[in-house]
Amino acid sequence: MPIAPTWSSSAIRPPATATSSCALGVVAPRANAKPQWIDLGPGQDIYLARVDWRDPQRLTFQRQSRDQKTLELVEATLATGAQRILATETSKTRVPLHDSLRFLPDGRFLWSSERSGFQHLYLTSEDGATPARITFVPLTSGDWVVDEVLALDPQAGHIWFSGTKDSPLEKHIYRVPLGGGAIERLSQPAGTHAASFARNATVYVDSWSGTGTPPQIELFRNDGTKLATLLRNDLTRRRPSLREVPRRAAPGRVRHAHRRRWPHPAALQRDQA
């Protein structure tokens, strides 16, 4: 029985009109605790894009302008209410959002930006520098894009990420030293790779496929050494050929090319009745 479609409507604010106001607060996990509200700046016509803890005393949030042409990473100190801008991104069209922000124990942080024309990773100077003196050192560069940060291990000194360094038609898994240096490709087969790392970044699961390879799931060490195949879709297994297409036959049964017979659906219904 067909289901009649239903319609619903919701209000969408036209361009150049004010957005709904937003607020950011922090509250202690105890009874009757009152929230501490964070100052989001003088302009209320903004997007609160991302919120991250830097440490138990400092909170960071990403503030994007309504036209999406400016993005600021702001740090707020809860004890004093002091704020400083750690990073500012501008664009003539739109600044894309990302989830690549990572804070290191020594005060530096990992940032992603299109300031070169392509999305790449940058490592900032140590904590304590004034906003005007914060420097961004590129860890990746070139006419290709970093898709996402997969893992970070400050002790091992590596960052793992996915990107299109070798082909815009593929996505691979790479790692690069935190101190800068050559980018190492870990995923070898051509195709699209998606990695899920363990929390300690020691191993990862690679789910990948290619134009001639069905989805595969494999387990690797963080240096790209294969440990196990978790799911193998084998195309070498025999598939029915065109000669095995059922031929026309008398009602009630279907005659197969290999003389195997299956009952007609109507016959199955009669038998079950």
PDB file of C-alpha atoms in Angstrom:
ATOM      1  CA  MET A   1       0.000   0.000   0.000  1.00  0.00           C
ATOM      2  CA  PRO A   2       1.561   3.300  -1.046  1.00  0.00           C
ATOM      3  CA  ILE A   3       2.288   5.817   1.664  1.00  0.00           C
ATOM      4  CA  ALA A   4       1.101   9.345   1.029  1.00  0.00           C
ATOM      5  CA  PRO A   5       3.905  11.920   1.294  1.00  0.00           C
ATOM      6  CA  THR A   6       3.753  14.494   4.056  1.00  0.00           C
ATOM      7  CA  TRP A   7       5.149  18.021   3.957  1.00  0.00           C
ATOM      8  CA  SER A   8       6.701  20.098   6.710  1.00  0.00           C
ATOM      9  CA  SER A   9       8.180  23.578   6.696  1.00  0.00           C
ATOM     10  CA  SER A  10      10.786  25.359   8.790  1.00  0.00           C
ATOM     11  CA  ALA A  11      11.966  28.934   8.860  1.00  0.00           C
ATOM     12  CA  ILE A  12      15.269  29.596   7.075  1.00  0.00           C
ATOM     13  CA  ARG A  13      16.870  32.971   7.619  1.00  0.00           C
ATOM     14  CA  PRO A  14      17.509  34.801   4.353  1.00  0.00           C
ATOM     15  CA  PRO A  15      21.032  35.970   3.533  1.00  0.00           C
ATOM     16  CA  ALA A  16      22.221  39.174   5.226  1.00  0.00           C
ATOM     17  CA  THR A  17      19.815  38.730   8.124  1.00  0.00           C
ATOM     18  CA  ALA A  18      20.885  38.233  11.734  1.00  0.00           C
ATOM     19  CA  THR A  19      21.526  34.719  13.020  1.00  0.00           C
ATOM     20  CA  SER A  20      20.224  33.334  16.271  1.00  0.00           C
ATOM     21  CA  SER A  21      22.391  34.353  19.207  1.00  0.00           C
ATOM     22  CA  CYS A  22      24.704  31.760  20.754  1.00  0.00           C
ATOM     23  CA  ALA A  23      26.449  31.488  24.114  1.00  0.00           C
ATOM     24  CA  LEU A  24      29.314  29.440  25.534  1.00  0.00           C
ATOM     25  CA  GLY A  25      29.487  28.524  29.201  1.00  0.00           C
ATOM     26  CA  VAL A  26      31.499  26.292  31.522  1.00  0.00           C
ATOM     27  CA  VAL A  27      30.029  24.704  34.635  1.00  0.00           C
ATOM     28  CA  ALA A  28      31.617  22.546  37.331  1.00  0.00           C
ATOM     29  CA  PRO A  29      30.240  18.988  37.677  1.00  0.00           C
ATOM     30  CA  ARG A  30      28.697  19.511  41.112  1.00  0.00           C
ATOM     31  CA  ALA A  31      25.298  20.343  42.526  1.00  0.00           C
ATOM     32  CA  ASN A  32      24.070  23.946  42.324  1.00  0.00           C
ATOM     33  CA  ALA A  33      27.131  25.030  40.333  1.00  0.00           C
ATOM     34  CA  LYS A  34      26.680  28.196  38.313  1.00  0.00           C
ATOM     35  CA  PRO A  35      27.966  28.492  34.733  1.00  0.00           C
ATOM     36  CA  GLN A  36      30.847  30.764  33.830  1.00  0.00           C
ATOM     37  CA  TRP A  37      30.025  32.462  30.548  1.00  0.00           C
ATOM     38  CA  ILE A  38      32.728  32.987  27.956  1.00  0.00           C
ATOM     39  CA  ASP A  39      32.929  36.286  26.096  1.00  0.00           C
ATOM     40  CA  LEU A  40      32.469  35.516  22.391  1.00  0.00           C
ATOM     41  CA  GLY A  41      33.371  39.039  21.269  1.00  0.00           C
ATOM     42  CA  PRO A  42      31.507  42.262  20.499  1.00  0.00           C
ATOM     43  CA  GLY A  43      29.780  40.914  17.397  1.00  0.00           C
ATOM     44  CA  GLN A  44      26.883  38.540  17.966  1.00  0.00           C
ATOM     45  CA  ASP A  45      26.329  37.760  14.283  1.00  0.00           C
ATOM     46  CA  ILE A  46      28.823  34.895  14.269  1.00  0.00           C
ATOM     47  CA  TYR A  47      29.093  31.135  14.066  1.00  0.00           C
ATOM     48  CA  LEU A  48      30.523  29.268  17.054  1.00  0.00           C
ATOM     49  CA  ALA A  49      32.280  26.676  14.913  1.00  0.00           C
ATOM     50  CA  ARG A  50      34.409  24.569  17.294  1.00  0.00           C
ATOM     51  CA  VAL A  51      35.148  24.360  21.040  1.00  0.00           C
ATOM     52  CA  ASP A  52      38.173  22.504  22.486  1.00  0.00           C
ATOM     53  CA  TRP A  53      39.907  22.280  25.851  1.00  0.00           C
ATOM     54  CA  ARG A  54      43.582  23.188  25.785  1.00  0.00           C
ATOM     55  CA  ASP A  55      44.058  22.183  29.416  1.00  0.00           C
ATOM     56  CA  PRO A  56      41.868  22.302  32.570  1.00  0.00           C
ATOM     57  CA  GLN A  57      42.435  26.073  32.897  1.00  0.00           C
ATOM     58  CA  ARG A  58      42.127  27.168  29.260  1.00  0.00           C
ATOM     59  CA  LEU A  59      39.389  26.790  26.681  1.00  0.00           C
ATOM     60  CA  THR A  60      39.614  27.513  22.965  1.00  0.00           C
ATOM     61  CA  PHE A  61      36.837  28.252  20.510  1.00  0.00           C
ATOM     62  CA  GLN A  62      36.726  28.971  16.797  1.00  0.00           C
ATOM     63  CA  ARG A  63      34.713  32.057  15.876  1.00  0.00           C
ATOM     64  CA  GLN A  64      33.618  32.421  12.257  1.00  0.00           C
ATOM     65  CA  SER A  65      32.089  35.534  10.712  1.00  0.00           C
ATOM     66  CA  ARG A  66      28.619  35.311   9.216  1.00  0.00           C
ATOM     67  CA  ASP A  67      29.939  35.591   5.663  1.00  0.00           C
ATOM     68  CA  GLN A  68      32.389  32.736   6.504  1.00  0.00           C
ATOM     69  CA  LYS A  69      35.340  34.744   5.185  1.00  0.00           C
ATOM     70  CA  THR A  70      37.086  35.048   8.571  1.00  0.00           C
ATOM     71  CA  LEU A  71      37.887  32.369  11.141  1.00  0.00           C
ATOM     72  CA  GLU A  72      39.593  33.056  14.490  1.00  0.00           C
ATOM     73  CA  LEU A  73      40.962  30.586  17.026  1.00  0.00           C
ATOM     74  CA  VAL A  74      40.501  32.221  20.450  1.00  0.00           C
ATOM     75  CA  GLU A  75      41.959  31.061  23.765  1.00  0.00           C
ATOM     76  CA  ALA A  76      40.185  31.943  27.015  1.00  0.00           C
ATOM     77  CA  THR A  77      41.716  31.583  30.490  1.00  0.00           C
ATOM     78  CA  LEU A  78      38.941  30.644  32.917  1.00  0.00           C
ATOM     79  CA  ALA A  79      40.552  32.014  36.090  1.00  0.00           C
ATOM     80  CA  THR A  80      41.031  35.554  34.776  1.00  0.00           C
ATOM     81  CA  GLY A  81      38.758  35.762  31.740  1.00  0.00           C
ATOM     82  CA  ALA A  82      41.710  36.897  29.617  1.00  0.00           C
ATOM     83  CA  GLN A  83      41.591  36.039  25.942  1.00  0.00           C
ATOM     84  CA  ARG A  84      44.002  36.021  23.027  1.00  0.00           C
ATOM     85  CA  ILE A  85      43.693  35.128  19.355  1.00  0.00           C
ATOM     86  CA  LEU A  86      45.977  32.238  18.427  1.00  0.00           C
ATOM     87  CA  ALA A  87      45.188  32.049  14.706  1.00  0.00           C
ATOM     88  CA  THR A  88      43.280  34.046  12.111  1.00  0.00           C
ATOM     89  CA  GLU A  89      42.267  32.772   8.674  1.00  0.00           C
ATOM     90  CA  THR A  90      40.783  34.956   5.938  1.00  0.00           C
ATOM     91  CA  SER A  91      39.534  34.267   2.437  1.00  0.00           C
ATOM     92  CA  LYS A  92      37.876  36.181  -0.389  1.00  0.00           C
ATOM     93  CA  THR A  93      35.307  33.397  -0.684  1.00  0.00           C
ATOM     94  CA  ARG A  94      35.048  31.070   2.344  1.00  0.00           C
ATOM     95  CA  VAL A  95      37.303  29.690   5.079  1.00  0.00           C
ATOM     96  CA  PRO A  96      36.630  25.949   5.406  1.00  0.00           C
ATOM     97  CA  LEU A  97      36.261  24.434   8.852  1.00  0.00           C
ATOM     98  CA  HIS A  98      38.367  21.484   9.973  1.00  0.00           C
ATOM     99  CA  ASP A  99      38.944  19.136  12.907  1.00  0.00           C
ATOM    100  CA  SER A 100      42.747  19.086  12.761  1.00  0.00           C
ATOM    101  CA  LEU A 101      43.446  21.203  15.859  1.00  0.00           C
ATOM    102  CA  ARG A 102      45.722  19.304  18.258  1.00  0.00           C
ATOM    103  CA  PHE A 103      47.521  20.687  21.326  1.00  0.00           C
ATOM    104  CA  LEU A 104      50.987  19.386  22.196  1.00  0.00           C
ATOM    105  CA  PRO A 105      52.328  19.007  25.755  1.00  0.00           C
ATOM    106  CA  ASP A 106      55.057  21.598  25.133  1.00  0.00           C
ATOM    107  CA  GLY A 107      52.531  24.335  24.307  1.00  0.00           C
ATOM    108  CA  ARG A 108      52.623  24.159  20.516  1.00  0.00           C
ATOM    109  CA  PHE A 109      49.560  23.195  18.519  1.00  0.00           C
ATOM    110  CA  LEU A 110      48.777  21.660  15.139  1.00  0.00           C
ATOM    111  CA  TRP A 111      46.635  23.708  12.767  1.00  0.00           C
ATOM    112  CA  SER A 112      45.197  23.254   9.278  1.00  0.00           C
ATOM    113  CA  SER A 113      44.883  26.090   6.782  1.00  0.00           C
ATOM    114  CA  GLU A 114      44.286  26.971   3.124  1.00  0.00           C
ATOM    115  CA  ARG A 115      46.524  30.052   3.339  1.00  0.00           C
ATOM    116  CA  SER A 116      48.803  28.586   0.637  1.00  0.00           C
ATOM    117  CA  GLY A 117      45.878  27.844  -1.679  1.00  0.00           C
ATOM    118  CA  PHE A 118      45.692  24.200  -0.585  1.00  0.00           C
ATOM    119  CA  GLN A 119      44.681  22.668   2.750  1.00  0.00           C
ATOM    120  CA  HIS A 120      47.894  21.859   4.663  1.00  0.00           C
ATOM    121  CA  LEU A 121      49.177  21.270   8.184  1.00  0.00           C
ATOM    122  CA  TYR A 122      51.120  23.816  10.245  1.00  0.00           C
ATOM    123  CA  LEU A 123      52.872  23.627  13.604  1.00  0.00           C
ATOM    124  CA  THR A 124      52.892  26.768  15.723  1.00  0.00           C
ATOM    125  CA  SER A 125      55.553  28.236  17.971  1.00  0.00           C
ATOM    126  CA  GLU A 126      55.707  27.387  21.681  1.00  0.00           C
ATOM    127  CA  ASP A 127      53.114  28.573  24.172  1.00  0.00           C
ATOM    128  CA  GLY A 128      53.617  31.961  25.789  1.00  0.00           C
ATOM    129  CA  ALA A 129      54.296  33.854  22.574  1.00  0.00           C
ATOM    130  CA  THR A 130      52.205  36.914  21.897  1.00  0.00           C
ATOM    131  CA  PRO A 131      49.701  36.592  19.031  1.00  0.00           C
ATOM    132  CA  ALA A 132      51.847  38.816  16.823  1.00  0.00           C
ATOM    133  CA  ARG A 133      54.858  36.522  17.340  1.00  0.00           C
ATOM    134  CA  ILE A 134      53.116  33.162  16.888  1.00  0.00           C
ATOM    135  CA  THR A 135      54.679  31.532  13.824  1.00  0.00           C
ATOM    136  CA  PHE A 136      53.198  28.815  11.628  1.00  0.00           C
ATOM    137  CA  VAL A 137      55.715  26.312  10.266  1.00  0.00           C
ATOM    138  CA  PRO A 138      54.349  24.207   7.360  1.00  0.00           C
ATOM    139  CA  LEU A 139      54.635  20.452   7.802  1.00  0.00           C
ATOM    140  CA  THR A 140      53.058  19.714   4.418  1.00  0.00           C
ATOM    141  CA  SER A 141      52.995  21.721   1.191  1.00  0.00           C
ATOM    142  CA  GLY A 142      52.309  21.385  -2.515  1.00  0.00           C
ATOM    143  CA  ASP A 143      49.469  21.318  -5.025  1.00  0.00           C
ATOM    144  CA  TRP A 144      47.418  18.764  -3.107  1.00  0.00           C
ATOM    145  CA  VAL A 145      45.315  18.729   0.059  1.00  0.00           C
ATOM    146  CA  VAL A 146      45.431  17.199   3.501  1.00  0.00           C
ATOM    147  CA  ASP A 147      42.063  15.573   4.094  1.00  0.00           C
ATOM    148  CA  GLU A 148      42.194  14.982   7.863  1.00  0.00           C
ATOM    149  CA  VAL A 149      44.526  14.342  10.777  1.00  0.00           C
ATOM    150  CA  LEU A 150      44.311  10.690  11.792  1.00  0.00           C
ATOM    151  CA  ALA A 151      46.633  10.516  14.807  1.00  0.00           C
ATOM    152  CA  LEU A 152      49.320  12.401  16.693  1.00  0.00           C
ATOM    153  CA  ASP A 153      52.041  10.942  18.924  1.00  0.00           C
ATOM    154  CA  PRO A 154      54.267  13.647  20.446  1.00  0.00           C
ATOM    155  CA  GLN A 155      56.564  11.058  22.049  1.00  0.00           C
ATOM    156  CA  ALA A 156      57.155   9.217  18.784  1.00  0.00           C
ATOM    157  CA  GLY A 157      57.325  12.566  17.003  1.00  0.00           C
ATOM    158  CA  HIS A 158      54.922  11.776  14.149  1.00  0.00           C
ATOM    159  CA  ILE A 159      51.620  12.921  12.700  1.00  0.00           C
ATOM    160  CA  TRP A 160      49.472  10.604  10.602  1.00  0.00           C
ATOM    161  CA  PHE A 161      47.048  12.072   8.080  1.00  0.00           C
ATOM    162  CA  SER A 162      45.127  11.259   4.922  1.00  0.00           C
ATOM    163  CA  GLY A 163      45.483  13.250   1.728  1.00  0.00           C
ATOM    164  CA  THR A 164      45.796  13.376  -2.037  1.00  0.00           C
ATOM    165  CA  LYS A 165      49.552  13.830  -2.376  1.00  0.00           C
ATOM    166  CA  ASP A 166      50.010  11.116  -5.019  1.00  0.00           C
ATOM    167  CA  SER A 167      46.777  11.500  -6.970  1.00  0.00           C
ATOM    168  CA  PRO A 168      43.651  13.675  -6.796  1.00  0.00           C
ATOM    169  CA  LEU A 169      41.678  10.533  -7.691  1.00  0.00           C
ATOM    170  CA  GLU A 170      42.902   8.611  -4.634  1.00  0.00           C
ATOM    171  CA  LYS A 171      43.233   9.110  -0.886  1.00  0.00           C
ATOM    172  CA  HIS A 172      46.170   7.619   1.008  1.00  0.00           C
ATOM    173  CA  ILE A 173      47.549   7.396   4.535  1.00  0.00           C
ATOM    174  CA  TYR A 174      50.750   9.318   5.288  1.00  0.00           C
ATOM    175  CA  ARG A 175      52.940  10.264   8.219  1.00  0.00           C
ATOM    176  CA  VAL A 176      55.275  13.199   8.696  1.00  0.00           C
ATOM    177  CA  PRO A 177      57.734  14.015  11.521  1.00  0.00           C
ATOM    178  CA  LEU A 178      56.671  16.705  13.978  1.00  0.00           C
ATOM    179  CA  GLY A 179      60.050  18.313  13.487  1.00  0.00           C
ATOM    180  CA  GLY A 180      59.492  18.518   9.735  1.00  0.00           C
ATOM    181  CA  GLY A 181      60.900  16.323   7.023  1.00  0.00           C
ATOM    182  CA  ALA A 182      59.927  13.906   4.283  1.00  0.00           C
ATOM    183  CA  ILE A 183      56.345  12.703   4.046  1.00  0.00           C
ATOM    184  CA  GLU A 184      56.055   8.902   4.073  1.00  0.00           C
ATOM    185  CA  ARG A 185      53.203   7.132   2.311  1.00  0.00           C
ATOM    186  CA  LEU A 186      51.986   4.124   4.307  1.00  0.00           C
ATOM    187  CA  SER A 187      49.100   2.817   2.179  1.00  0.00           C
ATOM    188  CA  GLN A 188      50.471   1.144  -0.940  1.00  0.00           C
ATOM    189  CA  PRO A 189      47.588  -0.221  -3.073  1.00  0.00           C
ATOM    190  CA  ALA A 190      45.966   2.310  -5.379  1.00  0.00           C
ATOM    191  CA  GLY A 191      42.539   3.388  -4.190  1.00  0.00           C
ATOM    192  CA  THR A 192      40.735   5.263  -1.438  1.00  0.00           C
ATOM    193  CA  HIS A 193      41.959   4.524   2.088  1.00  0.00           C
ATOM    194  CA  ALA A 194      40.257   5.406   5.375  1.00  0.00           C
ATOM    195  CA  ALA A 195      42.197   4.687   8.574  1.00  0.00           C
ATOM    196  CA  SER A 196      41.028   4.376  12.157  1.00  0.00           C
ATOM    197  CA  PHE A 197      43.881   4.591  14.678  1.00  0.00           C
ATOM    198  CA  ALA A 198      44.120   3.226  18.200  1.00  0.00           C
ATOM    199  CA  ARG A 199      44.198   5.879  20.921  1.00  0.00           C
ATOM    200  CA  ASN A 200      47.922   5.328  21.492  1.00  0.00           C
ATOM    201  CA  ALA A 201      48.564   5.513  17.722  1.00  0.00           C
ATOM    202  CA  THR A 202      50.390   2.166  17.662  1.00  0.00           C
ATOM    203  CA  VAL A 203      48.117   0.396  15.156  1.00  0.00           C
ATOM    204  CA  TYR A 204      45.365   1.299  12.717  1.00  0.00           C
ATOM    205  CA  VAL A 205      42.654  -0.364  10.661  1.00  0.00           C
ATOM    206  CA  ASP A 206      42.642   0.530   6.966  1.00  0.00           C
ATOM    207  CA  SER A 207      39.338   0.245   5.112  1.00  0.00           C
ATOM    208  CA  TRP A 208      40.052   0.725   1.437  1.00  0.00           C
ATOM    209  CA  SER A 209      38.881  -0.075  -2.073  1.00  0.00           C
ATOM    210  CA  GLY A 210      39.935   0.648  -5.652  1.00  0.00           C
ATOM    211  CA  THR A 211      38.491   0.679  -9.129  1.00  0.00           C
ATOM    212  CA  GLY A 212      39.324  -3.017  -9.501  1.00  0.00           C
ATOM    213  CA  THR A 213      39.307  -4.001  -5.836  1.00  0.00           C
ATOM    214  CA  PRO A 214      36.209  -4.412  -3.649  1.00  0.00           C
ATOM    215  CA  PRO A 215      36.309  -3.104  -0.061  1.00  0.00           C
ATOM    216  CA  GLN A 216      39.114  -4.576   2.053  1.00  0.00           C
ATOM    217  CA  ILE A 217      39.752  -4.193   5.793  1.00  0.00           C
ATOM    218  CA  GLU A 218      43.314  -4.699   7.065  1.00  0.00           C
ATOM    219  CA  LEU A 219      45.265  -4.133  10.280  1.00  0.00           C
ATOM    220  CA  PHE A 220      48.634  -2.305  10.268  1.00  0.00           C
ATOM    221  CA  ARG A 221      51.309  -1.066  12.624  1.00  0.00           C
ATOM    222  CA  ASN A 222      51.756   2.695  12.631  1.00  0.00           C
ATOM    223  CA  ASP A 223      54.773   2.343  10.316  1.00  0.00           C
ATOM    224  CA  GLY A 224      52.653   0.689   7.622  1.00  0.00           C
ATOM    225  CA  THR A 225      53.657  -2.914   8.402  1.00  0.00           C
ATOM    226  CA  LYS A 226      50.702  -5.212   7.733  1.00  0.00           C
ATOM    227  CA  LEU A 227      49.602  -7.368  10.655  1.00  0.00           C
ATOM    228  CA  ALA A 228      46.441  -9.094   9.455  1.00  0.00           C
ATOM    229  CA  THR A 229      43.621  -9.112   6.928  1.00  0.00           C
ATOM    230  CA  LEU A 230      40.327  -8.616   8.732  1.00  0.00           C
ATOM    231  CA  LEU A 231      38.027  -8.800   5.702  1.00  0.00           C
ATOM    232  CA  ARG A 232      38.985 -10.019   2.244  1.00  0.00           C
ATOM    233  CA  ASN A 233      36.636  -9.673  -0.696  1.00  0.00           C
ATOM    234  CA  ASP A 234      38.174 -12.011  -3.248  1.00  0.00           C
ATOM    235  CA  LEU A 235      37.287 -11.352  -6.885  1.00  0.00           C
ATOM    236  CA  THR A 236      39.007 -14.588  -7.966  1.00  0.00           C
ATOM    237  CA  ARG A 237      36.162 -16.645  -6.548  1.00  0.00           C
ATOM    238  CA  ARG A 238      33.953 -18.118  -9.240  1.00  0.00           C
ATOM    239  CA  ARG A 239      31.010 -15.985 -10.319  1.00  0.00           C
ATOM    240  CA  PRO A 240      28.032 -17.113 -12.432  1.00  0.00           C
ATOM    241  CA  SER A 241      28.724 -16.693 -16.137  1.00  0.00           C
ATOM    242  CA  LEU A 242      26.326 -15.484 -18.785  1.00  0.00           C
ATOM    243  CA  ARG A 243      25.688 -19.101 -19.742  1.00  0.00           C
ATOM    244  CA  GLU A 244      24.106 -19.688 -16.346  1.00  0.00           C
ATOM    245  CA  VAL A 245      21.307 -17.184 -16.924  1.00  0.00           C
ATOM    246  CA  PRO A 246      17.979 -19.048 -16.544  1.00  0.00           C
ATOM    247  CA  ARG A 247      16.244 -19.918 -19.806  1.00  0.00           C
ATOM    248  CA  ARG A 248      12.564 -19.563 -20.514  1.00  0.00           C
ATOM    249  CA  ALA A 249      10.621 -22.650 -19.538  1.00  0.00           C
ATOM    250  CA  ALA A 250       7.129 -23.842 -18.903  1.00  0.00           C
ATOM    251  CA  PRO A 251       5.130 -22.162 -16.099  1.00  0.00           C
ATOM    252  CA  GLY A 252       5.798 -23.629 -12.690  1.00  0.00           C
ATOM    253  CA  ARG A 253       9.522 -24.123 -13.034  1.00  0.00           C
ATOM    254  CA  VAL A 254      12.630 -22.497 -14.475  1.00  0.00           C
ATOM    255  CA  ARG A 255      15.165 -24.575 -16.372  1.00  0.00           C
ATOM    256  CA  HIS A 256      18.797 -23.552 -15.823  1.00  0.00           C
ATOM    257  CA  ALA A 257      21.609 -23.938 -18.310  1.00  0.00           C
ATOM    258  CA  HIS A 258      23.177 -26.562 -16.047  1.00  0.00           C
ATOM    259  CA  ARG A 259      19.833 -28.386 -15.792  1.00  0.00           C
ATOM    260  CA  ARG A 260      19.311 -27.308 -12.207  1.00  0.00           C
ATOM    261  CA  ARG A 261      15.696 -26.501 -11.427  1.00  0.00           C
ATOM    262  CA  TRP A 262      14.036 -24.108  -9.019  1.00  0.00           C
ATOM    263  CA  PRO A 263      10.305 -24.017  -8.274  1.00  0.00           C
ATOM    264  CA  HIS A 264       8.303 -21.050  -9.483  1.00  0.00           C
ATOM    265  CA  PRO A 265       7.335 -18.566  -6.699  1.00  0.00           C
ATOM    266  CA  ALA A 266       3.681 -19.426  -7.307  1.00  0.00           C
ATOM    267  CA  ALA A 267       4.450 -23.097  -6.711  1.00  0.00           C
ATOM    268  CA  LEU A 268       6.197 -22.227  -3.422  1.00  0.00           C
ATOM    269  CA  GLN A 269       3.116 -20.332  -2.279  1.00  0.00           C
ATOM    270  CA  ARG A 270       0.895 -23.316  -3.113  1.00  0.00           C
ATOM    271  CA  ASP A 271       3.151 -25.653  -1.135  1.00  0.00           C
ATOM    272  CA  GLN A 272       3.136 -23.357   1.879  1.00  0.00           C
ATOM    273  CA  ALA A 273      -0.629 -22.885   1.860  1.00  0.00           C
TER     274      ALA A 273
END
